[in-house]
Short mmCIF file of C-alpha atoms and ligand atoms in Angstrom, two decimals:
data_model
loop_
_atom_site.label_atom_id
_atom_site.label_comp_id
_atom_site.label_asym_id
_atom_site.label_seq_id
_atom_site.Cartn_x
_atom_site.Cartn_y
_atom_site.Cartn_z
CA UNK A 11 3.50 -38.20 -16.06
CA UNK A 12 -0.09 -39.60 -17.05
CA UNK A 13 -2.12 -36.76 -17.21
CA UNK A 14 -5.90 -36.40 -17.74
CA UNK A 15 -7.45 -33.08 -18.22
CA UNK A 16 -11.59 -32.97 -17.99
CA UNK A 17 -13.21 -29.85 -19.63
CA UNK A 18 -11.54 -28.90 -23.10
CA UNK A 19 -12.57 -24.63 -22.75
CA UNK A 20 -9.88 -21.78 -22.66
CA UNK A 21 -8.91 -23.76 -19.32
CA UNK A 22 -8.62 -27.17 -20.13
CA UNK A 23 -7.31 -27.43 -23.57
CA UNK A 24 -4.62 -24.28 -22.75
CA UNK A 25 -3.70 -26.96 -19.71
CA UNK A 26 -3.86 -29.94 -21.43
CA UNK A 27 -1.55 -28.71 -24.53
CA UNK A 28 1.05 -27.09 -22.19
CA UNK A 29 1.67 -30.17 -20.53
CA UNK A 30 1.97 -32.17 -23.15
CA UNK A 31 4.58 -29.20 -24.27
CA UNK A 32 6.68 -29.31 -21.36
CA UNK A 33 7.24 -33.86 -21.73
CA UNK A 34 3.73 -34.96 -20.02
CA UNK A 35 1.50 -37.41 -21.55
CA UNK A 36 -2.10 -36.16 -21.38
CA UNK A 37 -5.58 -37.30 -22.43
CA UNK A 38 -8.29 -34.23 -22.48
CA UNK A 39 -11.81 -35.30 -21.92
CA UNK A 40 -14.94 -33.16 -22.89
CA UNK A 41 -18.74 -34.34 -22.97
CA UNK A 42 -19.17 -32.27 -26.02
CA UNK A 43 -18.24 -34.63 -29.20
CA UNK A 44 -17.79 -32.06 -32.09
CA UNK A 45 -15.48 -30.40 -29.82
CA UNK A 46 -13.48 -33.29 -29.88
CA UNK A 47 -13.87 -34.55 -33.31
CA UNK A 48 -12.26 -31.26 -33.89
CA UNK A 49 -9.39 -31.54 -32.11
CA UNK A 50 -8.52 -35.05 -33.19
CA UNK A 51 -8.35 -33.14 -36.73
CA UNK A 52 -6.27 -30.41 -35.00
CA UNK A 53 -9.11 -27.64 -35.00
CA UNK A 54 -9.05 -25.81 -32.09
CA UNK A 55 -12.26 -25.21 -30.56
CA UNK A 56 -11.60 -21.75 -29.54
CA UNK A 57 -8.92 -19.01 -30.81
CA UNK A 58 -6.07 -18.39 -28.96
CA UNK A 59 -2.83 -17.01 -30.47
CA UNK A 60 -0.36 -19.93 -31.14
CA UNK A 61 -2.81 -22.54 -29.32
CA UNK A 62 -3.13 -24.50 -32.60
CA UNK A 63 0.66 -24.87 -33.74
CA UNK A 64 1.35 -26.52 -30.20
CA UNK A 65 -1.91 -28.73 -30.93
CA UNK A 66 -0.47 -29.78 -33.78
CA UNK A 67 3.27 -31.32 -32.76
CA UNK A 68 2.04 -32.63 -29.51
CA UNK A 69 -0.62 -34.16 -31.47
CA UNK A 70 2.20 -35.93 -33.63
CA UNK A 71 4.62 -36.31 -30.73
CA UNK A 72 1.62 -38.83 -29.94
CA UNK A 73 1.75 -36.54 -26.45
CA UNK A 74 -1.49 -35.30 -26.52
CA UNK A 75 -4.81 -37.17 -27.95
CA UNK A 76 -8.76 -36.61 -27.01
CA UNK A 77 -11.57 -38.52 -26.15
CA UNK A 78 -15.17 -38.10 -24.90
CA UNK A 79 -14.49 -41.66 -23.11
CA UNK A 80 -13.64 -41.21 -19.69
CA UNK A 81 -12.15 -45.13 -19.24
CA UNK A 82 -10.35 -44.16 -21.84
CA UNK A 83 -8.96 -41.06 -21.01
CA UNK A 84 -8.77 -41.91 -17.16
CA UNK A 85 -7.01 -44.81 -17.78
CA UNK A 86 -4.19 -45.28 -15.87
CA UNK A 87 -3.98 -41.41 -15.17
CA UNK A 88 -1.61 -40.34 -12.45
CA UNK A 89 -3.64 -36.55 -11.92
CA UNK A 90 -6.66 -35.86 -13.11
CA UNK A 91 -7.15 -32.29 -13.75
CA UNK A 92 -10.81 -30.83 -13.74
CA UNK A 93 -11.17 -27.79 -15.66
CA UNK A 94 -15.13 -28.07 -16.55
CA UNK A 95 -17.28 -24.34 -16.03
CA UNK A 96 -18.28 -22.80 -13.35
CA UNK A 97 -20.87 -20.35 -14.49
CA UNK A 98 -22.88 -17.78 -12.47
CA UNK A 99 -26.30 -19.32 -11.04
CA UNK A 100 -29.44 -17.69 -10.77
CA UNK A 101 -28.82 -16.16 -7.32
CA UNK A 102 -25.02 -15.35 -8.46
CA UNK A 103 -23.52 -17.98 -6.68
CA UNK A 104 -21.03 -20.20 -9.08
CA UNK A 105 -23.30 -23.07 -10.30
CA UNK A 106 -21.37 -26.32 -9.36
CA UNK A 107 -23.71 -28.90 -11.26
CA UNK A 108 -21.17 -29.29 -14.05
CA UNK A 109 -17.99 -29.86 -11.68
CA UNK A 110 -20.44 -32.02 -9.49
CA UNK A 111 -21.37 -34.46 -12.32
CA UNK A 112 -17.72 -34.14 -13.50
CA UNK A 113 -17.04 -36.15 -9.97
CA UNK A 114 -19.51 -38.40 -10.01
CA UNK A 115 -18.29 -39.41 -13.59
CA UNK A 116 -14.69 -40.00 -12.63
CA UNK A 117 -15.67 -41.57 -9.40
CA UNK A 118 -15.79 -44.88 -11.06
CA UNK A 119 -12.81 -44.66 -13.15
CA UNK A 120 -10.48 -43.22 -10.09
CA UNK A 121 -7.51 -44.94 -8.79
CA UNK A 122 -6.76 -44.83 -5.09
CA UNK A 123 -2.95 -43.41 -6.51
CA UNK A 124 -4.73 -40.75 -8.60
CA UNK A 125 -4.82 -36.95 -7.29
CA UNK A 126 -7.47 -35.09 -8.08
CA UNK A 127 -6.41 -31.09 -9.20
CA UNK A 128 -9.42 -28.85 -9.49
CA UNK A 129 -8.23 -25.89 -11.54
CA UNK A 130 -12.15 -24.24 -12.35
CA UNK A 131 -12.66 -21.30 -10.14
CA UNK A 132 -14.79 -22.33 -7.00
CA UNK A 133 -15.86 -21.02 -3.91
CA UNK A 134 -14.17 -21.91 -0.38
CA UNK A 135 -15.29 -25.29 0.51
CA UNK A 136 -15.57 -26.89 -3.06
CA UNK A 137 -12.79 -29.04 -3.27
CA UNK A 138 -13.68 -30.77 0.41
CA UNK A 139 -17.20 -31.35 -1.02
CA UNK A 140 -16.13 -32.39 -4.39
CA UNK A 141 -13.95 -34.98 -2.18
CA UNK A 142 -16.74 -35.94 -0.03
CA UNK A 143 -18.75 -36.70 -3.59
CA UNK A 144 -15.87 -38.61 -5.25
CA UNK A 145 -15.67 -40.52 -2.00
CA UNK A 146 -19.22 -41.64 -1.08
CA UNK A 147 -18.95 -42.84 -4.95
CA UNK A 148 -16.02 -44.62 -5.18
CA UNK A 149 -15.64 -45.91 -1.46
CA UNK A 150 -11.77 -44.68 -0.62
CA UNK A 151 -10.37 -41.88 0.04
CA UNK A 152 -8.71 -39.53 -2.88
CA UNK A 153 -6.11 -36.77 -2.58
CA UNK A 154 -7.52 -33.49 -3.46
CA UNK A 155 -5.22 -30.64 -4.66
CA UNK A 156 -6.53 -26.99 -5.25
CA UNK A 157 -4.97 -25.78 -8.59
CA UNK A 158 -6.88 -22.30 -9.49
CA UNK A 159 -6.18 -20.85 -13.13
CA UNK A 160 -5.05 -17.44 -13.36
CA UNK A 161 -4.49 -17.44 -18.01
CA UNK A 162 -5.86 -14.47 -19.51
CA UNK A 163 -8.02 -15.65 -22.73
CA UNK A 164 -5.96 -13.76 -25.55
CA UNK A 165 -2.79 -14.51 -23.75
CA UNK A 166 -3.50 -18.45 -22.77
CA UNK A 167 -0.55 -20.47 -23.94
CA UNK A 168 2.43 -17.84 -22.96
CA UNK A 169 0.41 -17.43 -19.66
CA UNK A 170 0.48 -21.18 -19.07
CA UNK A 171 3.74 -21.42 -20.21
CA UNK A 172 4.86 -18.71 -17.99
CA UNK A 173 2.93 -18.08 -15.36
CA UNK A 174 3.31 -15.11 -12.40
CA UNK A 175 2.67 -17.76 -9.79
CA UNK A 176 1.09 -20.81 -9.37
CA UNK A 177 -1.00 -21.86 -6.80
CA UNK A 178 -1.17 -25.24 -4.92
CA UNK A 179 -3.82 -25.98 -1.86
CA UNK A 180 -3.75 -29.55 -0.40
CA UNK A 181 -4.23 -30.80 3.23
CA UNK A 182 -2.03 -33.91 1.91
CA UNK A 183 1.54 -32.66 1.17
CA UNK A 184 2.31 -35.49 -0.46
CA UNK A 185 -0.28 -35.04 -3.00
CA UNK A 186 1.01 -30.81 -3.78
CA UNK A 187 4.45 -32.15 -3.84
CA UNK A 188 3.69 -34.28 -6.95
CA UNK A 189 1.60 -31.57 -8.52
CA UNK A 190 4.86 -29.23 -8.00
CA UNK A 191 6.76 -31.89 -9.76
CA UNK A 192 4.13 -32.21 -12.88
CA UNK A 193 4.94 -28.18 -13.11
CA UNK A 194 8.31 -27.86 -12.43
CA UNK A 195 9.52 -27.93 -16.50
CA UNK A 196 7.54 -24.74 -15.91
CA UNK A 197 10.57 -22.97 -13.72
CA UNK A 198 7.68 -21.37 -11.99
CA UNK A 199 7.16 -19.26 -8.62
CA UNK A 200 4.95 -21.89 -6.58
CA UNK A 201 3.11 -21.22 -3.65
CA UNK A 202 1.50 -23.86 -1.10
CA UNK A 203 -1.47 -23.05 0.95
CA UNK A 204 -4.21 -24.35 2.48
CA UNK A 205 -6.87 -25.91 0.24
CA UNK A 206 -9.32 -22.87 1.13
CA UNK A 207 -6.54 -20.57 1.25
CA UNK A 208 -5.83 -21.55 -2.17
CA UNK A 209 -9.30 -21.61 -3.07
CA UNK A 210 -9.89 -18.01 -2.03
CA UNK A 211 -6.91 -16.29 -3.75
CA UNK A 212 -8.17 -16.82 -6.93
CA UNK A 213 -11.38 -14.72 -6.29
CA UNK A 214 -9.45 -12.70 -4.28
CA UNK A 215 -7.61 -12.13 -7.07
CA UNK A 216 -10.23 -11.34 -9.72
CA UNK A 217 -12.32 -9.36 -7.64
CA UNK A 218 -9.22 -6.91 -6.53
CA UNK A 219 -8.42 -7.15 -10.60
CA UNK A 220 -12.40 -5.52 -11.01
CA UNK A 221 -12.27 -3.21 -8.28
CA UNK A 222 -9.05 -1.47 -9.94
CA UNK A 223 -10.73 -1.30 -13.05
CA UNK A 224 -14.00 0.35 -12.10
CA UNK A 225 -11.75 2.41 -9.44
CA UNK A 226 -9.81 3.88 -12.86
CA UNK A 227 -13.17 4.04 -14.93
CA UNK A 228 -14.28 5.95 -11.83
CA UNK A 229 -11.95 8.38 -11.97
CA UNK A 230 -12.35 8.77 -15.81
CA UNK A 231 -15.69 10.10 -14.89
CA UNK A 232 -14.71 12.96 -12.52
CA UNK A 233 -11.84 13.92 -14.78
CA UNK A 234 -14.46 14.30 -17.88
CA UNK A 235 -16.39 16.67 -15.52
CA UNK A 236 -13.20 18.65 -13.87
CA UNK A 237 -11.33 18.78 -17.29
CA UNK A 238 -8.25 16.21 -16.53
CA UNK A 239 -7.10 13.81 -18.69
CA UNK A 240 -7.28 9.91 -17.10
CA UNK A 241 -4.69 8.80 -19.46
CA UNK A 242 -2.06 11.40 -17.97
CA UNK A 243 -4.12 10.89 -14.24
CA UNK A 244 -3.28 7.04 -14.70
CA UNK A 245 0.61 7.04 -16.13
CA UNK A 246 1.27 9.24 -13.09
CA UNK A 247 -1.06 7.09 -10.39
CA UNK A 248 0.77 4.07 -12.08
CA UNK A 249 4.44 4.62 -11.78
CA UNK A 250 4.05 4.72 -7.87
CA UNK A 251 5.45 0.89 -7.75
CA UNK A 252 2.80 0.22 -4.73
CA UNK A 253 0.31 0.70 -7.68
CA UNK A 254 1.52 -0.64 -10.84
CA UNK A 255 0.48 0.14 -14.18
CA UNK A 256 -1.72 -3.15 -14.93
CA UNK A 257 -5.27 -2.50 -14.78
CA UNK A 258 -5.40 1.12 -15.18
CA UNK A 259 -6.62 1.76 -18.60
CA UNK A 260 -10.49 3.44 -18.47
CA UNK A 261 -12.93 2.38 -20.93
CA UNK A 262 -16.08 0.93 -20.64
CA UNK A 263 -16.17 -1.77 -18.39
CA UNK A 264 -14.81 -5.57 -17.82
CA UNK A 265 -16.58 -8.29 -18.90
CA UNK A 266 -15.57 -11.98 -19.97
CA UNK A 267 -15.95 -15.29 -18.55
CA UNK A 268 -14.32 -14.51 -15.28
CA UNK A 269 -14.74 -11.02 -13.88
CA UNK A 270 -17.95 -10.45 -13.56
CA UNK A 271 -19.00 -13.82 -12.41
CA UNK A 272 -16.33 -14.18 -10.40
CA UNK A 273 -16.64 -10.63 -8.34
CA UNK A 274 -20.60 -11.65 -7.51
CA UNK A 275 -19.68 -14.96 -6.54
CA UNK A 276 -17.58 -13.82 -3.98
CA UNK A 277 -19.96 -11.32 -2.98
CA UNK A 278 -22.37 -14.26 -2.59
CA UNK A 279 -20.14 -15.82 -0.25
CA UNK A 280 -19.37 -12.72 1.90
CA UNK A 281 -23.20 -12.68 2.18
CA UNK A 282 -23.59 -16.68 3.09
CA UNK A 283 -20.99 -15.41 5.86
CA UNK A 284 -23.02 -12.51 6.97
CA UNK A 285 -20.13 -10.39 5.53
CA UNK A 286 -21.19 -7.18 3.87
CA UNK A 287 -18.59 -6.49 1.55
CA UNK A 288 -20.00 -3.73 0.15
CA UNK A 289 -17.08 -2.77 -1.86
CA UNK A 290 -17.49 -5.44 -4.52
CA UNK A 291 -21.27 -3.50 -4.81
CA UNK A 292 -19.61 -0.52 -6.13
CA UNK A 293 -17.27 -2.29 -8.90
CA UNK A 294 -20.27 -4.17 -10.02
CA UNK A 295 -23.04 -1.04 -9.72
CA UNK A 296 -19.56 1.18 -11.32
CA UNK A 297 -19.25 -1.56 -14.28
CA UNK A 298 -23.01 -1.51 -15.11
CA UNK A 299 -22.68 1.80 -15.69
CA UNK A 300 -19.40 2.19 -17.19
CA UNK A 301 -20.68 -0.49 -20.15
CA UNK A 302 -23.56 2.17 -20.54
CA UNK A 303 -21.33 4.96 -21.25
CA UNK A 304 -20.85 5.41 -25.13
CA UNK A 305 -24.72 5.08 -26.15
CA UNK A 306 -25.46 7.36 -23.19
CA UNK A 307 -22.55 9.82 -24.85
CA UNK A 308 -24.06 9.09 -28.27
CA UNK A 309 -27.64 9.96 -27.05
CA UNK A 310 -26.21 13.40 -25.63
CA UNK A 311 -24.40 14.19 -29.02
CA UNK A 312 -27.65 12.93 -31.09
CA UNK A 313 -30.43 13.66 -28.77
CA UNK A 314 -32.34 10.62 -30.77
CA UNK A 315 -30.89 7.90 -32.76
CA UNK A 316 -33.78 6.42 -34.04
CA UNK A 317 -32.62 5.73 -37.89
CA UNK A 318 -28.84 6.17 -37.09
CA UNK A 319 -26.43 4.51 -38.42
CA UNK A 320 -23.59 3.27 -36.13
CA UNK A 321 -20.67 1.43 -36.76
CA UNK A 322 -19.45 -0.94 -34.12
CA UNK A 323 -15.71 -1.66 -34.17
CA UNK A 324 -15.03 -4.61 -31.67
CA UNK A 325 -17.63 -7.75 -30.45
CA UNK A 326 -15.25 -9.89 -28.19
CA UNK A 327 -14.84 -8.93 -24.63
CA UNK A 328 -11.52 -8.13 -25.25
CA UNK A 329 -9.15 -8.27 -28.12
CA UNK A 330 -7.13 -11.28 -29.02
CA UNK A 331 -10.18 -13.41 -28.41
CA UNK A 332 -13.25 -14.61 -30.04
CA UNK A 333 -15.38 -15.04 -26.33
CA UNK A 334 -18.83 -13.17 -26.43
CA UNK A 335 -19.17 -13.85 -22.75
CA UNK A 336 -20.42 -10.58 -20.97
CA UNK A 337 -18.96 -8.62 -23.76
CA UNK A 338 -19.65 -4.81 -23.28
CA UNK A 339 -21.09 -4.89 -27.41
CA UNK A 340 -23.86 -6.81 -26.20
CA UNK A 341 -25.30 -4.26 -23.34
CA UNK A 342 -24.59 -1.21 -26.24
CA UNK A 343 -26.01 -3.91 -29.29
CA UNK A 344 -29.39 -4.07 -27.39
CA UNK A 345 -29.64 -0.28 -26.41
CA UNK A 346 -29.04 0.91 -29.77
CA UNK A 347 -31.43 -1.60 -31.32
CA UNK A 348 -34.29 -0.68 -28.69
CA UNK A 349 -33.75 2.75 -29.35
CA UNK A 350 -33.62 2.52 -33.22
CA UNK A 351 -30.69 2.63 -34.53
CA UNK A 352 -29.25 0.03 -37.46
CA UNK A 353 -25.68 -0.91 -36.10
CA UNK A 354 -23.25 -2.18 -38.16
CA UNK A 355 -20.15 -4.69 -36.61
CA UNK A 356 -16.79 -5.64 -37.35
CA UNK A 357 -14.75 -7.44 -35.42
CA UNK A 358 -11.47 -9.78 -36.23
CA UNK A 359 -12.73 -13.16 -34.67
CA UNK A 360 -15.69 -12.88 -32.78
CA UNK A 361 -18.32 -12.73 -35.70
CA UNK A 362 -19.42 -16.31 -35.46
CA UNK A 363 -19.96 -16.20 -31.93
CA UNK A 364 -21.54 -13.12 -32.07
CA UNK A 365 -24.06 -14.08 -34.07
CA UNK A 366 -25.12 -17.08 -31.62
CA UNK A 367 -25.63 -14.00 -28.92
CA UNK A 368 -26.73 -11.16 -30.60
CA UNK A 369 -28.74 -12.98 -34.37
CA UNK A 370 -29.82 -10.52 -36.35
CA UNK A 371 -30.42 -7.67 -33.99
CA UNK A 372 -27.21 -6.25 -35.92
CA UNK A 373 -25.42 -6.82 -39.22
CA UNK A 374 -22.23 -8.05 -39.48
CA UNK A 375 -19.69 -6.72 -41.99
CA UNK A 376 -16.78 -8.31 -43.40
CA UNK A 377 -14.59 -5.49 -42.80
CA UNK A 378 -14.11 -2.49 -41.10
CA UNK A 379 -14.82 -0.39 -44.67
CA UNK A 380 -17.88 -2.35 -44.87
CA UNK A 381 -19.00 -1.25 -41.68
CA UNK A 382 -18.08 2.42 -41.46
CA UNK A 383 -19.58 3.16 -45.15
CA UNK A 384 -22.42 5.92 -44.61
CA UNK A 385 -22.92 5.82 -40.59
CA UNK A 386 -23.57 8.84 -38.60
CA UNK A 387 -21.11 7.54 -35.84
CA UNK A 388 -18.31 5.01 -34.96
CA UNK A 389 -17.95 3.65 -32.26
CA UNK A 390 -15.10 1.50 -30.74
CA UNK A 391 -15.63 -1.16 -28.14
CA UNK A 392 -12.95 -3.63 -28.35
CA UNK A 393 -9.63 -2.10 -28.33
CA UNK A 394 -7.97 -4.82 -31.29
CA UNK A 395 -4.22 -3.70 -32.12
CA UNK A 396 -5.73 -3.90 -35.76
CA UNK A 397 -8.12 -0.90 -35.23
CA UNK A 398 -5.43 1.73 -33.95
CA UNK A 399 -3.47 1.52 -36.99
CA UNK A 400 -6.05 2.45 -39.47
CA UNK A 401 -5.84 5.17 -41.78
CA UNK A 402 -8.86 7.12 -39.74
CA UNK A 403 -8.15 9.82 -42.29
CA UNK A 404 -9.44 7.68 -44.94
CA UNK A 405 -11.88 5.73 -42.74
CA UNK A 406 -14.17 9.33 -41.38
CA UNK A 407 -14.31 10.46 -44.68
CA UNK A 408 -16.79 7.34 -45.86
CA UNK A 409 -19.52 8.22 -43.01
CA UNK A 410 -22.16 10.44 -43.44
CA UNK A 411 -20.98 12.15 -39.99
CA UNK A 412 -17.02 11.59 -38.58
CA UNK A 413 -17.96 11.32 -35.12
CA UNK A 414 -16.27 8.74 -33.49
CA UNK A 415 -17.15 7.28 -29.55
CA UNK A 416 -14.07 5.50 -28.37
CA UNK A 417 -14.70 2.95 -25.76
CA UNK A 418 -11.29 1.96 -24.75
CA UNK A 419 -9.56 4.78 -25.66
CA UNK A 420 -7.53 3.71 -28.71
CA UNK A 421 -7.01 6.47 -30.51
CA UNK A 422 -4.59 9.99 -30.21
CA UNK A 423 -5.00 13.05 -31.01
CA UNK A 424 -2.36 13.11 -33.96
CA UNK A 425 -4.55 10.35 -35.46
CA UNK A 426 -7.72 12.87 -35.54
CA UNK A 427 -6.26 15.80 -36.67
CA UNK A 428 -4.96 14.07 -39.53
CA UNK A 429 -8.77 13.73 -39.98
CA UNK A 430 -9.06 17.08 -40.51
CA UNK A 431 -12.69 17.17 -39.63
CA UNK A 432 -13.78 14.82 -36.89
CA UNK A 433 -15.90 14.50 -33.48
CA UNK A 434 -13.86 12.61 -30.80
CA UNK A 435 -15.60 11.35 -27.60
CA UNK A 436 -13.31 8.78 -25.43
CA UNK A 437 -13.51 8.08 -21.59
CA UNK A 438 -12.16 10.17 -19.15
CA UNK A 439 -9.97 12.64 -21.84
CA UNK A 440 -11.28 15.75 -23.36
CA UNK A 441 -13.65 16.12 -26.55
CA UNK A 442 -11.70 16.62 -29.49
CA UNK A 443 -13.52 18.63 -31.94
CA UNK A 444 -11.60 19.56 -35.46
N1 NAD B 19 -11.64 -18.53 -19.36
C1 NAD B 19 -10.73 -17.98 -18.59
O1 NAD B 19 -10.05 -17.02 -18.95
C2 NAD B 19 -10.48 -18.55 -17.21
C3 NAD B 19 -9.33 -18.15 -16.50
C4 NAD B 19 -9.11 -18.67 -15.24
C5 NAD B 19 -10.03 -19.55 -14.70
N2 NAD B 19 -11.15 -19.90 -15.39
C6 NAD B 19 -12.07 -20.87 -14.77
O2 NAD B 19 -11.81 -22.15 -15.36
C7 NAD B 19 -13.03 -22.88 -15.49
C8 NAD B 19 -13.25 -23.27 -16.94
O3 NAD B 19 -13.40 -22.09 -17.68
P1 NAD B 19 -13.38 -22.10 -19.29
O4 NAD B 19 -13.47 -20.68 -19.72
O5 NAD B 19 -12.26 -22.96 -19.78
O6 NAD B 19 -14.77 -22.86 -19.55
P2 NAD B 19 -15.42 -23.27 -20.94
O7 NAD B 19 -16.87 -23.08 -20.79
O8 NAD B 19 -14.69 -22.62 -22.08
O9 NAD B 19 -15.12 -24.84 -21.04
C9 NAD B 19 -15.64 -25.80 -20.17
C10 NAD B 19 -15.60 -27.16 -20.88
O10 NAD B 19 -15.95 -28.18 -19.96
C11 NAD B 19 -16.71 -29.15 -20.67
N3 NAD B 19 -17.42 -30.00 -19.70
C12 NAD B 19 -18.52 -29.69 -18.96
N4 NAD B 19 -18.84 -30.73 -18.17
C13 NAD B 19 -17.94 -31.71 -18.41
C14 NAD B 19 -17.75 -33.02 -17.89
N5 NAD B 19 -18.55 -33.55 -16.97
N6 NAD B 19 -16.70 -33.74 -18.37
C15 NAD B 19 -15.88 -33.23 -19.31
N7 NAD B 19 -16.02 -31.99 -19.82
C16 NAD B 19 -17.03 -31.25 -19.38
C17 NAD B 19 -17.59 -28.33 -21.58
O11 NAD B 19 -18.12 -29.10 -22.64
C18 NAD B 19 -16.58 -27.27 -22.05
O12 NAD B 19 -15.90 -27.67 -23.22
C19 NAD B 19 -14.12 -21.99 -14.89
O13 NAD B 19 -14.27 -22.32 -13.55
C20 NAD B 19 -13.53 -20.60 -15.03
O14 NAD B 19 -14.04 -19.71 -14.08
C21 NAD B 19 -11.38 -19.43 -16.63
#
């Protein structure tokens, strides 16, 4: 099929390379030209494991190309996918102006054949008024299907490839019967619904996603202050099958592109509705605390950390990606700064972007040695595979002070006492002292 994707992010270009993977032909459009002078030289934009390789032979399988020209790109295309942002507005509401001007812009390249997938995250209602827009511009009527993304960044391409489920809302059956047939290399569950049905399982999705992580960070809390340890509190809660395992690890918070914006969007809409879903209060009032947590442990173990020096292992949101967006490091970056201390960060892949967020409030090191040399404390806040298999027994005995503040809880207690002398402060397990 003739594929063209709009909006080259973690989205779009995952999208737009996995179906040129599985045999489609597919054009991806983005407004932003250095993005796409990139890719036409095979550089991926953003870093996702194995995202690049696949770039590459669809590239030369003459599969895949770019452009910033939408009558080029929307030539002739079957489905148009739009996978442009949907940030959080002032009032946290998702802010629709980019998917709205993505609409009007196709409007005058559409075919009356062409279907229309919107795979950003948007709010009940969106795709009927992105149809009414496309409409009143192009002066017929176009199929709309609902096509919400569910990839974890870090995990993109094998999540596209192999998705749980995947998610198709149309009021036109003909219309989610073709975009079943553009996925079905896939050999994917697929589930038809509604277009607002569809529409709200994605944020019904995230939110429940938030609410089980602040509902385990929660309980981290009370078993610091009654002396149980989460890790053992959430293997046990997790092996009841009604439960699962997923989502139960404490640390010190969510963040990303999705969650958080995601979980007050939907509160926003509960509140258009006059529905007070006062639930999705807690996970966000829990979360704001949660990402709080370490300085607020390191200020109780100091008392004052004006002059401290304080190694930050971790920048990205999460590990296996380079995405600053609501990153816990930039709440604990700030506090630290404010209150005096000189931090010092390492982390794999997110340096660059780091820097656009956080300048020179912090240094950046070029390795974890570089960052741990002479600091009074360590703390983790992005749990990369690469951190919990260093030699800590080497690593503590470079600082001025071997107290580390683990975020996400990456380390065990084998690894400290190797350390023969260390501090240990983690979320929701006991103090370690040795
Ligand atoms: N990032 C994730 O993990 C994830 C997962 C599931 C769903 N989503 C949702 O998918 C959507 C996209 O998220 P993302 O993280 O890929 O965003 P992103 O910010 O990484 O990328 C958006 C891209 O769209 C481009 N763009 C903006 N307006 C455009 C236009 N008119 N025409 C063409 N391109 C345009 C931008 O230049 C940018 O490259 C959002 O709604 C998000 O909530 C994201």
């Amino acid at each position: 099929m003739k594929i063209a994707v709009l909006g080259t992010g973690y989205v779009g270009l995952s999208t737009g390379v996995c179906l040129s993977e599985i045999g489609h032909h597919v054009y991806c459009i983005d407004i932003n030209e250095q993005k796409i002078n990139n890719l036409r030289n095979g550089i991926s934009p953003i870093y996702e494991p194995g995202l690049e390789s696949l770039l590459a032979s669809n590239m030369t399988a003459q599969r895949l190309q770019f452009t910033t020209s939408l009558e080029e790109g929307l030539n002739d295309a079957e489905i148009i996918i739009i996978a442009v942002g949907t940030p959080q507005g002032d009032d946290g509401a998702a802010d629709l102006s980019y998917l709205e001007q993505a609409a009007k812009d196709i409007s005058k390249y559409v075919a009356a054949s062409s279907i229309i997938v919107i795979k950003s995250t948007v709010p009940v209602g969106t795709n009927e008024y992105i149809q009414t827009i496309i409409e009143a511009e192009c002066g017929f009527p176009v199929q709309m299907v609902s096509n919400p993304e569910f990839l974890r960044q870090g995990s993109a391409v094998q999540d596209t490839m192999k998705p749980d489920r995947i998610i198709l809302g149309s009021n036109d059956k003909t219309a989610a019967e073709k975009i079943r047939e553009m996925y079905l290399p896939l050999n994917a569950p697929i589930i038809l619904a509604d277009i607002r049905s569809a529409e709200m399982i994605k944020y019904a999705s995230n939110a429940f996603l938030a609410t089980k992580i602040s509902y385990i960070n929660e309980i981290a809390n009370l078993c610091e202050v009654v002396g149980a340890n989460v890790e053992d509190v959430a293997n046990g809660v997790g092996k009841d099958k009604r439960i699962g395992e997923a989502f139960l690890q404490a640390g010190i918070g969510y963040g990303g592109s999705c969650f958080p914006k995601d979980v007050k969007a939907l509160l926003h809409t509960a509140s258009l509705y006059q529905v007070d879903f006062s639930m999705l209060k807690e996970t966000i009032a829990i979360n704001d605390n949660q990402q709080k947590l370490l300085v607020k442990k390191a200020v109780k173990r100091f008392g004052d950390l004006q002059g401290k020096k304080i190694a930050m292992l971790g920048l990205s949101f999460k590990p296996e990606t380079d995405d600053m967006r609501e990153a816990p490091s930039i709440k604990i970056a700030h506090s630290l700064t404010q209150m005096g201390a000189e931090v010092v960060a390492y982390d794999p892949v997110a340096i660059n972007n780091a820097k656009q967020v956080l300048g020179d409030i912090i240094t950046y090191a070029s390795s974890v040695y570089d960052a741990i040399s002479q600091a009074d404390a360590l703390m983790i806040v992005t749990e990369w595979k690469e951190f919990t298999q260093l030699d800590f027994a080497s690593l503590v005995k470079k600082m001025n002070h071997p107290i580390i503040f683990d975020g996400r809880n990456c380390l065990e207690e084998e690894q400290l006492k190797a350390c023969g002398n260390v501090e240990y402060y983690s979320i929701g397990r006991p103090v370690i002292i040795i």
